[in-house]
XYZ file of C-alpha atoms in Angstrom:
168
model
C 0.000 0.000 0.000
C 2.808 2.419 0.820
C 4.354 2.083 -2.642
C 1.004 2.720 -4.340
C 0.642 6.033 -2.527
C 3.223 7.419 -4.956
C 0.704 6.873 -7.757
C -2.039 8.953 -6.192
C -2.840 12.196 -7.992
C -3.307 15.350 -5.988
C -5.656 17.414 -8.120
C -5.507 21.168 -7.904
C -8.706 22.487 -6.299
C -11.218 24.030 -8.706
C -11.135 27.831 -8.429
C -14.159 29.324 -6.730
C -17.056 30.049 -9.059
C -15.953 27.631 -11.808
C -17.333 24.382 -10.419
C -20.826 24.734 -11.872
C -19.898 26.404 -15.161
C -19.832 24.663 -18.519
C -17.108 25.081 -21.083
C -17.383 28.226 -23.189
C -18.742 27.648 -26.683
C -16.713 28.415 -29.787
C -18.055 31.571 -31.484
C -17.750 29.974 -34.947
C -19.725 26.828 -34.146
C -23.268 26.575 -35.464
C -25.436 23.851 -33.962
C -28.907 22.740 -34.879
C -31.410 19.941 -35.142
C -32.938 18.808 -38.434
C -36.684 18.061 -38.688
C -35.879 14.324 -38.452
C -34.176 14.867 -35.073
C -30.602 14.566 -36.321
C -28.264 17.025 -34.628
C -25.542 18.800 -36.571
C -22.505 20.961 -35.878
C -20.877 23.242 -38.452
C -17.489 24.917 -38.023
C -15.723 26.768 -40.816
C -12.375 25.138 -41.494
C -9.673 27.468 -42.830
C -6.960 24.817 -43.092
C -6.403 23.207 -45.415
C -7.805 25.847 -47.775
C -10.552 24.962 -50.248
C -11.310 21.652 -48.521
C -13.982 20.511 -46.100
C -14.732 17.556 -43.882
C -18.101 15.910 -43.364
C -18.551 13.371 -40.586
C -21.515 11.374 -39.389
C -21.345 9.737 -35.988
C -23.829 7.017 -35.180
C -24.186 6.102 -31.528
C -24.025 2.383 -32.125
C -21.053 0.091 -31.688
C -19.933 -3.215 -30.286
C -21.555 -2.440 -26.926
C -24.921 -2.951 -28.634
C -24.124 -6.497 -29.720
C -25.435 -9.594 -27.997
C -22.833 -12.310 -27.310
C -23.900 -14.270 -30.409
C -23.614 -11.092 -32.541
C -20.003 -10.183 -31.737
C -18.420 -8.428 -34.703
C -21.674 -7.471 -36.444
C -21.209 -3.713 -35.798
C -17.822 -3.842 -37.506
C -19.245 -5.979 -40.295
C -22.094 -3.505 -40.867
C -19.599 -0.627 -40.978
C -17.712 -2.429 -43.767
C -20.795 -3.362 -45.789
C -22.418 0.073 -45.505
C -19.248 2.047 -46.215
C -17.586 -0.016 -48.921
C -20.888 -0.890 -50.575
C -21.875 2.742 -51.128
C -22.065 3.604 -54.823
C -22.241 7.310 -54.008
C -19.025 7.070 -51.974
C -17.374 5.237 -54.881
C -18.283 8.179 -57.155
C -16.037 10.380 -54.997
C -12.983 8.362 -56.019
C -10.797 10.424 -58.358
C -12.127 13.762 -57.085
C -9.349 14.335 -54.551
C -11.637 13.121 -51.764
C -10.631 10.765 -48.987
C -13.029 8.772 -46.874
C -12.828 6.305 -44.034
C -14.855 4.639 -41.324
C -14.370 3.211 -37.861
C -16.342 1.318 -35.273
C -15.529 1.264 -31.595
C -17.303 0.271 -28.424
C -19.981 2.992 -28.605
C -19.781 4.612 -32.062
C -19.659 4.053 -35.778
C -18.179 7.021 -37.604
C -17.971 7.718 -41.320
C -16.073 10.717 -42.694
C -15.235 12.320 -45.993
C -12.522 14.929 -46.662
C -13.022 16.618 -50.013
C -12.243 19.694 -52.091
C -14.932 22.378 -51.922
C -15.063 22.462 -55.735
C -13.632 20.421 -58.576
C -11.577 22.011 -61.364
C -14.695 22.094 -63.582
C -16.538 24.138 -60.920
C -18.807 21.374 -59.612
C -19.350 21.648 -55.872
C -18.566 18.673 -53.655
C -20.728 19.416 -50.593
C -23.843 17.738 -51.938
C -22.141 14.591 -53.320
C -20.280 14.094 -50.033
C -23.413 14.541 -47.913
C -25.389 12.255 -50.243
C -22.696 9.594 -49.855
C -22.860 9.848 -46.058
C -26.659 9.634 -46.215
C -26.513 6.494 -48.333
C -23.897 4.913 -46.060
C -25.774 5.623 -42.827
C -29.441 5.472 -43.831
C -29.851 3.661 -47.151
C -27.130 1.026 -47.522
C -27.437 -1.733 -50.094
C -27.127 -5.176 -48.542
C -25.914 -7.091 -51.577
C -25.017 -10.763 -50.945
C -21.662 -10.542 -52.767
C -20.700 -7.415 -50.773
C -21.670 -9.069 -47.491
C -19.520 -12.101 -48.287
C -16.575 -9.964 -49.404
C -16.690 -7.873 -46.229
C -17.177 -10.927 -44.026
C -13.846 -12.223 -45.317
C -12.204 -8.819 -44.814
C -13.435 -8.512 -41.221
C -12.280 -12.050 -40.413
C -8.851 -11.237 -41.911
C -8.645 -8.055 -39.814
C -9.599 -10.047 -36.733
C -6.736 -12.464 -37.365
C -4.326 -9.577 -37.910
C -5.077 -8.024 -34.514
C -5.290 -11.348 -32.737
C -1.580 -12.103 -32.601
C 0.984 -11.229 -29.973
C 3.211 -9.141 -32.265
C 0.334 -6.776 -33.157
C -0.675 -6.435 -29.517
C 2.883 -5.593 -28.490
C 3.265 -3.005 -31.304
C -0.011 -1.255 -30.487
C 0.209 -1.383 -26.693
């Protein structure tokens, strides 16, 4: 017990008057709620110039799985994301996209130029791709099988001692 006392943290007391206050909000942040109940946050991004990011965060992850469903949240992330035709149309436009699933969330994001060289805007195509991924995915049998194999391969990759040591 004596040796563990060295690990205790002595927190600085909270200054008087701050205990009940929330964090100040950023003056450039715009928040709202769409008619369907979806909340959004918009913040102008100056860097990098002429690019934007669009993210959608779903509050669903592996915590929502039953024991016999383990891995289904990750599998759904793969099928929804990689099966999106609208996301595929962003390839070759200078856009990047990715997805992740953790314990409590599934997140999809797209980083894209504001406009293409021919003047076409990219906001709408990026938001349409995120909509398709999150709310209207195609569940095609060949895509499901392809992603099942990919998820199983990923599982094997992270299930060895070398990977665990490298990422610890």
